[in-house]
PDB file of C-alpha atoms in Angstrom:
ATOM      1  CA  UNK A 885      -4.833  -9.904  12.292  1.00 41.00           C
ATOM      2  CA  UNK A 886      -4.776  -6.271  13.406  1.00 47.00           C
ATOM      3  CA  UNK A 887      -7.505  -4.025  12.082  1.00 48.00           C
ATOM      4  CA  UNK A 888      -7.073  -0.273  11.913  1.00 47.00           C
ATOM      5  CA  UNK A 889     -10.000   2.013  12.651  1.00 53.00           C
ATOM      6  CA  UNK A 890     -10.892   3.890   9.480  1.00 57.00           C
ATOM      7  CA  UNK A 891      -8.032   5.053   7.321  1.00 65.00           C
ATOM      8  CA  UNK A 892      -4.506   5.477   8.635  1.00 80.00           C
ATOM      9  CA  UNK A 893      -3.001   8.570   7.000  1.00 84.00           C
ATOM     10  CA  UNK A 894       0.470  10.081   6.737  1.00 86.00           C
ATOM     11  CA  UNK A 895       1.834  13.138   4.935  1.00 88.00           C
ATOM     12  CA  UNK A 896       5.353  13.064   3.535  1.00 90.00           C
ATOM     13  CA  UNK A 897       6.904  16.494   3.022  1.00 90.00           C
ATOM     14  CA  UNK A 898      10.215  15.868   1.263  1.00 89.00           C
ATOM     15  CA  UNK A 899      12.887  13.277   0.650  1.00 90.00           C
ATOM     16  CA  UNK A 900      15.636  13.378   3.277  1.00 91.00           C
ATOM     17  CA  UNK A 901      18.764  11.468   4.282  1.00 91.00           C
ATOM     18  CA  UNK A 902      18.145   8.193   6.116  1.00 90.00           C
ATOM     19  CA  UNK A 903      18.340   8.997   9.868  1.00 84.00           C
ATOM     20  CA  UNK A 904      21.469   7.635  11.561  1.00 82.00           C
ATOM     21  CA  UNK A 905      19.535   5.932  14.370  1.00 81.00           C
ATOM     22  CA  UNK A 906      17.337   3.878  12.028  1.00 86.00           C
ATOM     23  CA  UNK A 907      19.888   1.047  12.050  1.00 87.00           C
ATOM     24  CA  UNK A 908      18.772   0.039  15.556  1.00 89.00           C
ATOM     25  CA  UNK A 909      15.331  -0.797  14.083  1.00 90.00           C
ATOM     26  CA  UNK A 910      16.605  -2.976  11.242  1.00 94.00           C
ATOM     27  CA  UNK A 911      16.822  -6.761  11.323  1.00 94.00           C
ATOM     28  CA  UNK A 912      19.642  -8.816   9.846  1.00 95.00           C
ATOM     29  CA  UNK A 913      19.728  -8.431   6.072  1.00 95.00           C
ATOM     30  CA  UNK A 914      17.491  -5.347   6.110  1.00 94.00           C
ATOM     31  CA  UNK A 915      18.787  -2.187   4.439  1.00 93.00           C
ATOM     32  CA  UNK A 916      17.354   1.353   4.437  1.00 93.00           C
ATOM     33  CA  UNK A 917      16.729   2.492   0.846  1.00 92.00           C
ATOM     34  CA  UNK A 918      15.047   5.914   1.090  1.00 91.00           C
ATOM     35  CA  UNK A 919      13.637   8.266   3.710  1.00 92.00           C
ATOM     36  CA  UNK A 920      11.012  11.003   3.700  1.00 92.00           C
ATOM     37  CA  UNK A 921      10.410  13.775   6.218  1.00 90.00           C
ATOM     38  CA  UNK A 922       6.991  13.850   7.888  1.00 86.00           C
ATOM     39  CA  UNK A 923       5.719  16.771   9.991  1.00 83.00           C
ATOM     40  CA  UNK A 924       7.615  15.684  13.114  1.00 78.00           C
ATOM     41  CA  UNK A 925       9.680  12.692  12.108  1.00 84.00           C
ATOM     42  CA  UNK A 926      10.346  10.398   9.149  1.00 88.00           C
ATOM     43  CA  UNK A 927       9.215   7.482   7.024  1.00 91.00           C
ATOM     44  CA  UNK A 928      11.877   5.010   5.940  1.00 93.00           C
ATOM     45  CA  UNK A 929      11.651   2.516   3.084  1.00 92.00           C
ATOM     46  CA  UNK A 930      13.781  -0.568   3.590  1.00 93.00           C
ATOM     47  CA  UNK A 931      14.135  -3.652   1.417  1.00 93.00           C
ATOM     48  CA  UNK A 932      11.585  -5.409   3.703  1.00 93.00           C
ATOM     49  CA  UNK A 933       9.114  -2.821   5.037  1.00 94.00           C
ATOM     50  CA  UNK A 934       7.991   0.762   5.482  1.00 92.00           C
ATOM     51  CA  UNK A 935       8.824   2.232   8.894  1.00 92.00           C
ATOM     52  CA  UNK A 936       7.075   5.417  10.043  1.00 89.00           C
ATOM     53  CA  UNK A 937       8.335   7.132  13.193  1.00 85.00           C
ATOM     54  CA  UNK A 938       5.744   9.391  14.805  1.00 80.00           C
ATOM     55  CA  UNK A 939       6.925  11.688  17.623  1.00 75.00           C
ATOM     56  CA  UNK A 940       4.051  12.514  19.991  1.00 77.00           C
ATOM     57  CA  UNK A 941       3.290  14.933  22.789  1.00 70.00           C
ATOM     58  CA  UNK A 942       4.657  18.419  23.381  1.00 73.00           C
ATOM     59  CA  UNK A 943       8.267  17.332  23.750  1.00 70.00           C
ATOM     60  CA  UNK A 944       8.245  14.634  21.094  1.00 67.00           C
ATOM     61  CA  UNK A 945       9.999  12.221  23.463  1.00 75.00           C
ATOM     62  CA  UNK A 946       7.197   9.696  23.112  1.00 80.00           C
ATOM     63  CA  UNK A 947       7.655   7.972  19.747  1.00 80.00           C
ATOM     64  CA  UNK A 948       5.274   5.538  18.084  1.00 84.00           C
ATOM     65  CA  UNK A 949       6.758   3.358  15.358  1.00 86.00           C
ATOM     66  CA  UNK A 950       4.622   1.850  12.615  1.00 88.00           C
ATOM     67  CA  UNK A 951       6.118  -1.067  10.712  1.00 91.00           C
ATOM     68  CA  UNK A 952       4.390  -2.182   7.529  1.00 92.00           C
ATOM     69  CA  UNK A 953       5.926  -5.313   5.982  1.00 93.00           C
ATOM     70  CA  UNK A 954       5.583  -5.219   2.211  1.00 92.00           C
ATOM     71  CA  UNK A 955       4.184  -8.757   2.338  1.00 92.00           C
ATOM     72  CA  UNK A 956       1.033  -7.349   3.963  1.00 93.00           C
ATOM     73  CA  UNK A 957       0.227  -5.051   1.013  1.00 92.00           C
ATOM     74  CA  UNK A 958      -2.434  -6.485  -1.302  1.00 91.00           C
ATOM     75  CA  UNK A 959      -2.760  -3.573  -3.713  1.00 93.00           C
ATOM     76  CA  UNK A 960      -1.696   0.041  -4.121  1.00 92.00           C
ATOM     77  CA  UNK A 961      -2.547   3.035  -6.253  1.00 91.00           C
ATOM     78  CA  UNK A 962      -0.734   6.285  -6.986  1.00 88.00           C
ATOM     79  CA  UNK A 963      -2.155   9.572  -8.202  1.00 87.00           C
ATOM     80  CA  UNK A 964       0.065  12.402  -9.363  1.00 83.00           C
ATOM     81  CA  UNK A 965      -0.672  16.018  -8.473  1.00 75.00           C
ATOM     82  CA  UNK A 966      -3.084  17.766 -10.799  1.00 70.00           C
ATOM     83  CA  UNK A 967      -3.397  21.417 -11.559  1.00 67.00           C
ATOM     84  CA  UNK A 968      -2.645  24.634  -9.753  1.00 64.00           C
ATOM     85  CA  UNK A 969      -5.034  23.831  -6.882  1.00 62.00           C
ATOM     86  CA  UNK A 970      -4.218  20.108  -6.596  1.00 62.00           C
ATOM     87  CA  UNK A 971      -0.543  20.130  -5.579  1.00 69.00           C
ATOM     88  CA  UNK A 972      -0.379  16.906  -3.531  1.00 81.00           C
ATOM     89  CA  UNK A 973       0.189  13.466  -4.988  1.00 87.00           C
ATOM     90  CA  UNK A 974      -1.431  10.508  -3.217  1.00 89.00           C
ATOM     91  CA  UNK A 975      -0.596   6.878  -2.577  1.00 89.00           C
ATOM     92  CA  UNK A 976      -3.163   4.442  -1.241  1.00 91.00           C
ATOM     93  CA  UNK A 977      -2.233   1.058   0.201  1.00 92.00           C
ATOM     94  CA  UNK A 978      -4.675  -1.770   0.851  1.00 93.00           C
ATOM     95  CA  UNK A 979      -3.148  -4.040   3.475  1.00 91.00           C
ATOM     96  CA  UNK A 980      -3.955  -6.868   5.847  1.00 90.00           C
ATOM     97  CA  UNK A 981      -4.237  -4.188   8.555  1.00 84.00           C
ATOM     98  CA  UNK A 982      -6.573  -1.941   6.587  1.00 88.00           C
ATOM     99  CA  UNK A 983      -6.461   1.034   4.255  1.00 91.00           C
ATOM    100  CA  UNK A 984      -3.533   3.461   4.419  1.00 90.00           C
ATOM    101  CA  UNK A 985      -3.325   6.807   2.628  1.00 90.00           C
ATOM    102  CA  UNK A 986      -0.054   8.653   2.079  1.00 89.00           C
ATOM    103  CA  UNK A 987      -0.107  12.279   0.884  1.00 87.00           C
ATOM    104  CA  UNK A 988       3.015  13.459  -0.919  1.00 88.00           C
ATOM    105  CA  UNK A 989       3.749  17.166  -0.867  1.00 86.00           C
ATOM    106  CA  UNK A 990       4.862  19.046  -3.958  1.00 83.00           C
ATOM    107  CA  UNK A 991       8.395  18.128  -4.987  1.00 82.00           C
ATOM    108  CA  UNK A 992       8.275  14.421  -4.103  1.00 85.00           C
ATOM    109  CA  UNK A 993       8.657  12.282  -7.211  1.00 85.00           C
ATOM    110  CA  UNK A 994       5.506  10.114  -7.226  1.00 86.00           C
ATOM    111  CA  UNK A 995       6.928   7.751  -9.848  1.00 87.00           C
ATOM    112  CA  UNK A 996      10.073   7.122  -7.753  1.00 86.00           C
ATOM    113  CA  UNK A 997       7.789   6.414  -4.805  1.00 82.00           C
ATOM    114  CA  UNK A 998       5.686   4.078  -6.985  1.00 86.00           C
ATOM    115  CA  UNK A 999       8.826   2.258  -8.122  1.00 88.00           C
ATOM    116  CA  UNK A1000      10.032   1.808  -4.511  1.00 85.00           C
ATOM    117  CA  UNK A1001       6.766   0.041  -3.680  1.00 87.00           C
ATOM    118  CA  UNK A1002       6.759  -2.035  -6.871  1.00 90.00           C
ATOM    119  CA  UNK A1003      10.351  -3.209  -6.430  1.00 88.00           C
ATOM    120  CA  UNK A1004       9.624  -4.244  -2.845  1.00 87.00           C
ATOM    121  CA  UNK A1005       6.369  -6.078  -3.564  1.00 88.00           C
ATOM    122  CA  UNK A1006       6.630  -7.594  -7.044  1.00 87.00           C
TER     123      UNK A1006
END
């Protein structure tokens, strides 16, 4: 079992169309359901897993892909944004690989996000 060092953390900025090239990452029977823009790339929810593409380096040609099968998630929590000074919603995932935190910028529907996870896991 892989163990992450500390907390793995991503920030999702806004919902976006599913990237055209994501199909090359999908296995038979897997379908992309929703996508979110990150700072340099995207996070894609499928019916089987969460895929996060992370462009690296100055040119962004080096790309690291994280694949989190829903079957590896033990528990999750969601927290909606609070007041004027607390504009980000948060999702925390406890997985076989460790603890993952996802920050959702203002405008992302936290309850839709929560439902995506619930429908995939339960």
